[in-house]
mmCIF file of C-alpha atoms in Angstrom:
data_model
loop_
_atom_site.group_PDB
_atom_site.id
_atom_site.type_symbol
_atom_site.label_atom_id
_atom_site.label_comp_id
_atom_site.label_asym_id
_atom_site.label_seq_id
_atom_site.Cartn_x
_atom_site.Cartn_y
_atom_site.Cartn_z
ATOM 1 C CA MET A 909 -17.270 12.753 -3.181
ATOM 2 C CA ILE A 910 -13.710 14.069 -2.777
ATOM 3 C CA ALA A 911 -11.948 12.526 -5.785
ATOM 4 C CA SER A 912 -8.519 14.057 -5.210
ATOM 5 C CA VAL A 913 -6.610 16.547 -3.090
ATOM 6 C CA ARG A 914 -3.708 18.743 -4.125
ATOM 7 C CA GLY A 915 -1.837 20.845 -1.640
ATOM 8 C CA THR A 916 1.180 21.266 0.610
ATOM 9 C CA VAL A 917 2.160 18.323 2.789
ATOM 10 C CA GLN A 918 2.111 19.492 6.405
ATOM 11 C CA ALA A 919 2.962 16.205 8.135
ATOM 12 C CA VAL A 920 3.640 12.558 7.319
ATOM 13 C CA ARG A 921 2.937 9.765 9.796
ATOM 14 C CA LEU A 922 3.250 5.993 9.498
ATOM 15 C CA ASP A 923 -0.392 5.630 8.472
ATOM 16 C CA ALA A 924 -1.508 9.045 7.234
ATOM 17 C CA ALA A 925 -0.495 12.468 5.993
ATOM 18 C CA VAL A 926 -1.875 15.947 6.495
ATOM 19 C CA VAL A 927 -2.278 17.880 3.243
ATOM 20 C CA GLU A 928 -3.263 21.560 3.399
ATOM 21 C CA VAL A 929 -5.883 22.394 0.801
ATOM 22 C CA GLY A 930 -7.220 25.946 0.710
ATOM 23 C CA GLY A 931 -6.065 26.617 4.258
ATOM 24 C CA VAL A 932 -7.629 23.413 5.608
ATOM 25 C CA GLY A 933 -5.454 20.522 6.768
ATOM 26 C CA MET A 934 -6.918 17.278 5.476
ATOM 27 C CA LEU A 935 -5.932 14.015 7.183
ATOM 28 C CA VAL A 936 -5.474 11.350 4.505
ATOM 29 C CA GLN A 937 -4.959 7.667 5.346
ATOM 30 C CA ALA A 938 -2.586 5.905 2.939
ATOM 31 C CA THR A 939 -0.232 2.967 2.470
ATOM 32 C CA PRO A 940 3.421 3.185 3.587
ATOM 33 C CA THR A 941 4.506 3.183 -0.060
ATOM 34 C CA THR A 942 2.324 6.179 -0.917
ATOM 35 C CA LEU A 943 3.349 8.042 2.229
ATOM 36 C CA ALA A 944 7.043 7.411 1.569
ATOM 37 C CA ALA A 945 6.798 9.443 -1.641
ATOM 38 C CA LEU A 946 5.521 12.527 0.199
ATOM 39 C CA ARG A 947 7.781 15.262 1.533
ATOM 40 C CA VAL A 948 6.828 17.803 4.179
ATOM 41 C CA GLY A 949 6.632 21.270 2.640
ATOM 42 C CA ALA A 950 6.256 19.960 -0.912
ATOM 43 C CA GLU A 951 3.105 19.895 -3.007
ATOM 44 C CA ALA A 952 1.379 16.566 -3.458
ATOM 45 C CA LEU A 953 -1.517 15.191 -5.472
ATOM 46 C CA LEU A 954 -3.396 12.240 -4.013
ATOM 47 C CA TRP A 955 -6.325 10.441 -5.589
ATOM 48 C CA THR A 956 -8.826 9.955 -2.803
ATOM 49 C CA SER A 957 -11.807 7.935 -1.673
ATOM 50 C CA LEU A 958 -14.090 9.266 1.056
ATOM 51 C CA VAL A 959 -15.560 6.607 3.327
ATOM 52 C CA VAL A 960 -18.669 7.792 5.169
ATOM 53 C CA ARG A 961 -19.791 6.166 8.405
ATOM 54 C CA GLU A 962 -22.445 7.243 10.888
ATOM 55 C CA ASP A 963 -19.815 8.568 13.278
ATOM 56 C CA SER A 964 -16.932 9.436 10.970
ATOM 57 C CA LEU A 965 -15.686 10.671 7.619
ATOM 58 C CA THR A 966 -12.372 9.103 6.601
ATOM 59 C CA LEU A 967 -10.341 10.111 3.581
ATOM 60 C CA PHE A 968 -8.052 7.540 1.968
ATOM 61 C CA GLY A 969 -5.365 8.651 -0.469
ATOM 62 C CA PHE A 970 -3.573 6.887 -3.315
ATOM 63 C CA ALA A 971 -0.688 7.507 -5.679
ATOM 64 C CA ASP A 972 -2.863 7.063 -8.765
ATOM 65 C CA ALA A 973 -6.433 6.515 -9.917
ATOM 66 C CA ASP A 974 -5.874 2.800 -10.576
ATOM 67 C CA GLU A 975 -4.926 2.159 -6.960
ATOM 68 C CA ARG A 976 -8.009 4.052 -5.806
ATOM 69 C CA GLU A 977 -10.249 2.037 -8.124
ATOM 70 C CA VAL A 978 -8.841 -1.258 -6.834
ATOM 71 C CA PHE A 979 -9.362 -0.031 -3.246
ATOM 72 C CA GLU A 980 -13.023 0.624 -3.967
ATOM 73 C CA VAL A 981 -13.596 -2.678 -5.795
ATOM 74 C CA LEU A 982 -12.008 -4.632 -2.928
ATOM 75 C CA GLN A 983 -14.615 -3.247 -0.547
ATOM 76 C CA THR A 984 -17.411 -4.860 -2.545
ATOM 77 C CA VAL A 985 -16.234 -8.241 -1.235
ATOM 78 C CA SER A 986 -18.168 -9.364 1.821
ATOM 79 C CA GLY A 987 -16.159 -8.830 4.981
ATOM 80 C CA VAL A 988 -13.704 -6.370 3.412
ATOM 81 C CA GLY A 989 -13.829 -2.843 4.798
ATOM 82 C CA PRO A 990 -11.624 0.143 3.991
ATOM 83 C CA ARG A 991 -8.916 -0.739 6.527
ATOM 84 C CA LEU A 992 -8.488 -4.247 5.190
ATOM 85 C CA ALA A 993 -8.597 -3.008 1.597
ATOM 86 C CA LEU A 994 -5.837 -0.520 2.431
ATOM 87 C CA ALA A 995 -3.809 -3.279 4.114
ATOM 88 C CA MET A 996 -4.094 -5.333 0.926
ATOM 89 C CA LEU A 997 -2.667 -2.453 -1.085
ATOM 90 C CA ALA A 998 0.102 -2.014 1.478
ATOM 91 C CA VAL A 999 1.216 -5.597 0.838
ATOM 92 C CA HIS A 1000 0.443 -5.902 -2.882
ATOM 93 C CA SER A 1001 0.431 -3.494 -5.800
ATOM 94 C CA PRO A 1002 -2.817 -3.326 -7.827
ATOM 95 C CA ASP A 1003 -1.276 -5.609 -10.452
ATOM 96 C CA GLY A 1004 -0.002 -7.911 -7.720
ATOM 97 C CA LEU A 1005 -3.572 -8.307 -6.479
ATOM 98 C CA ARG A 1006 -4.803 -8.881 -10.016
ATOM 99 C CA ARG A 1007 -2.244 -11.643 -10.511
ATOM 100 C CA ALA A 1008 -3.069 -13.232 -7.163
ATOM 101 C CA VAL A 1009 -6.808 -13.257 -7.863
ATOM 102 C CA ALA A 1010 -6.483 -14.364 -11.492
ATOM 103 C CA GLY A 1011 -4.055 -17.137 -10.549
ATOM 104 C CA GLU A 1012 -6.012 -18.104 -7.426
ATOM 105 C CA ASP A 1013 -2.821 -17.582 -5.431
ATOM 106 C CA LEU A 1014 -4.255 -17.995 -1.944
ATOM 107 C CA ALA A 1015 -0.810 -17.938 -0.326
ATOM 108 C CA ALA A 1016 -0.143 -14.448 -1.711
ATOM 109 C CA LEU A 1017 -3.508 -13.162 -0.517
ATOM 110 C CA LYS A 1018 -2.961 -14.657 2.941
ATOM 111 C CA ARG A 1019 0.194 -12.567 3.338
ATOM 112 C CA VAL A 1020 -2.137 -9.677 4.117
ATOM 113 C CA PRO A 1021 -2.712 -9.387 7.894
ATOM 114 C CA GLY A 1022 -6.338 -10.243 8.631
ATOM 115 C CA ILE A 1023 -6.877 -12.537 5.659
ATOM 116 C CA GLY A 1024 -7.000 -16.272 6.266
ATOM 117 C CA GLN A 1025 -7.760 -19.240 4.056
ATOM 118 C CA LYS A 1026 -11.504 -18.594 3.864
ATOM 119 C CA GLY A 1027 -11.000 -14.880 3.293
ATOM 120 C CA ALA A 1028 -8.568 -15.550 0.448
ATOM 121 C CA GLN A 1029 -11.000 -18.014 -1.145
ATOM 122 C CA ARG A 1030 -13.787 -15.459 -0.865
ATOM 123 C CA LEU A 1031 -11.665 -12.803 -2.571
ATOM 124 C CA VAL A 1032 -10.947 -15.110 -5.506
ATOM 125 C CA LEU A 1033 -14.589 -16.139 -5.763
ATOM 126 C CA GLU A 1034 -16.179 -12.711 -5.480
ATOM 127 C CA LEU A 1035 -13.661 -10.612 -7.382
ATOM 128 C CA GLY A 1036 -13.337 -12.868 -10.410
ATOM 129 C CA GLY A 1037 -12.312 -10.641 -13.326
ATOM 130 C CA ARG A 1038 -13.600 -7.440 -11.747
ATOM 131 C CA LEU A 1039 -10.118 -6.095 -11.014
ATOM 132 C CA GLY A 1040 -9.194 -6.255 -14.684
ATOM 133 C CA ALA A 1041 -6.206 -7.955 -16.263
ATOM 134 C CA PRO A 1042 -2.709 -7.435 -14.825
ATOM 135 C CA ALA A 1043 -0.062 -5.686 -16.872
ATOM 136 C CA THR A 1044 2.308 -7.863 -18.856
ATOM 137 C CA VAL A 1045 5.107 -9.102 -16.620
ATOM 138 C CA VAL A 1046 8.255 -11.080 -17.128
ATOM 139 C CA GLU A 1047 8.719 -14.679 -15.996
ATOM 140 C CA GLY A 1048 8.627 -14.810 -12.213
ATOM 141 C CA GLY A 1049 5.846 -12.241 -11.934
ATOM 142 C CA PHE A 1050 7.826 -9.049 -11.536
ATOM 143 C CA THR A 1051 8.640 -6.037 -13.655
ATOM 144 C CA PRO A 1052 12.236 -6.250 -14.921
ATOM 145 C CA VAL A 1053 13.838 -3.993 -12.326
ATOM 146 C CA ALA A 1054 17.231 -4.848 -10.882
ATOM 147 C CA ALA A 1055 17.184 -6.255 -7.346
ATOM 148 C CA THR A 1056 19.585 -3.541 -6.186
ATOM 149 C CA ASP A 1057 17.207 -0.880 -7.535
ATOM 150 C CA ARG A 1058 14.286 -2.417 -5.649
ATOM 151 C CA ARG A 1059 16.321 -2.543 -2.449
ATOM 152 C CA GLU A 1060 17.379 1.085 -2.826
ATOM 153 C CA GLN A 1061 13.758 2.057 -3.459
ATOM 154 C CA VAL A 1062 12.698 0.558 -0.117
ATOM 155 C CA VAL A 1063 15.630 2.132 1.733
ATOM 156 C CA GLU A 1064 14.775 5.566 0.280
ATOM 157 C CA ALA A 1065 11.143 5.096 1.277
ATOM 158 C CA LEU A 1066 12.138 4.362 4.882
ATOM 159 C CA ILE A 1067 14.427 7.388 4.965
ATOM 160 C CA GLY A 1068 11.517 9.467 3.718
ATOM 161 C CA LEU A 1069 9.450 8.189 6.654
ATOM 162 C CA GLY A 1070 12.066 9.383 9.139
ATOM 163 C CA TRP A 1071 14.630 6.644 9.736
ATOM 164 C CA ASN A 1072 18.319 7.207 9.120
ATOM 165 C CA ALA A 1073 20.074 5.518 6.218
ATOM 166 C CA ARG A 1074 21.928 2.912 8.276
ATOM 167 C CA ALA A 1075 18.831 1.790 10.203
ATOM 168 C CA ALA A 1076 16.828 1.618 6.970
ATOM 169 C CA ASP A 1077 19.502 -0.384 5.149
ATOM 170 C CA ASP A 1078 19.917 -2.795 8.070
ATOM 171 C CA ALA A 1079 16.165 -3.377 8.293
ATOM 172 C CA VAL A 1080 15.859 -4.126 4.568
ATOM 173 C CA ALA A 1081 18.872 -6.455 4.714
ATOM 174 C CA GLN A 1082 17.303 -8.341 7.622
ATOM 175 C CA VAL A 1083 13.992 -8.732 5.781
ATOM 176 C CA LEU A 1084 15.680 -10.029 2.635
ATOM 177 C CA GLU A 1085 17.844 -12.456 4.612
ATOM 178 C CA GLN A 1086 14.782 -13.928 6.344
ATOM 179 C CA GLY A 1087 13.221 -14.674 2.961
ATOM 180 C CA ASP A 1088 9.637 -14.365 4.217
ATOM 181 C CA VAL A 1089 8.646 -11.966 1.437
ATOM 182 C CA ALA A 1090 9.387 -11.938 -2.269
ATOM 183 C CA PRO A 1091 12.379 -9.601 -2.849
ATOM 184 C CA GLY A 1092 10.746 -8.202 -5.979
ATOM 185 C CA ASP A 1093 7.592 -7.101 -4.133
ATOM 186 C CA VAL A 1094 8.630 -3.615 -3.036
ATOM 187 C CA ALA A 1095 5.468 -2.961 -1.006
ATOM 188 C CA ALA A 1096 5.812 -6.245 0.892
ATOM 189 C CA VAL A 1097 9.490 -5.631 1.663
ATOM 190 C CA LEU A 1098 8.691 -2.110 2.842
ATOM 191 C CA ARG A 1099 5.920 -3.342 5.121
ATOM 192 C CA ALA A 1100 8.158 -6.051 6.614
ATOM 193 C CA ALA A 1101 10.963 -3.529 7.141
ATOM 194 C CA LEU A 1102 8.546 -1.225 8.965
ATOM 195 C CA ARG A 1103 7.594 -4.094 11.260
ATOM 196 C CA THR A 1104 11.292 -4.774 11.881
ATOM 197 C CA LEU A 1105 11.981 -1.148 12.742
ATOM 198 C CA GLY A 1106 8.944 -0.819 14.984
ATOM 199 C CA GLY A 1107 7.834 2.626 16.066
ATOM 200 C CA GLY A 1108 11.247 4.151 16.691
ATOM 201 C CA ARG A 1109 13.263 6.553 14.585
ATOM 202 C CA GLY A 1110 16.932 6.351 13.689
#
């Protein structure tokens, strides 16, 4: 089991990064939020989970051990594999998932691509209290961070992934104007902005 990797970031893509460890470049799949914090040429520490299949070995990386633990617990639900578990963490933070499961918030769970009504019900039923209790939050379900700070956080993340500042700011503005995602959910706003930007670079 590869529990973590520490090394120099060689490349950052939309869905993965290459981290050089002991002269070996390791391809690590991760969420956009985790990848946005990485910088090419800088050292990074990622908590990892190795998924073994008959025809492949895939390494998934996370910003902290809690995110990794949630990723692994999610896969114990029938029908949830590593890709879907990663998609859930791309849309929701670990505490966001805890709140959604504890509150039986099916609408929040269905915001994850690939999860429908039955899938959301199954997550609530099978996870129960296994994700642990969410951290204390203020009324409205979000940590008390100013909206402008959250917006700037998403813009900086997009710049880190390769878009210029104007394109990043325009994409975030468009997402917030549409109102399809909660403005306080940084991961959800980032994911929606990435969809808005598509595969191009500014």
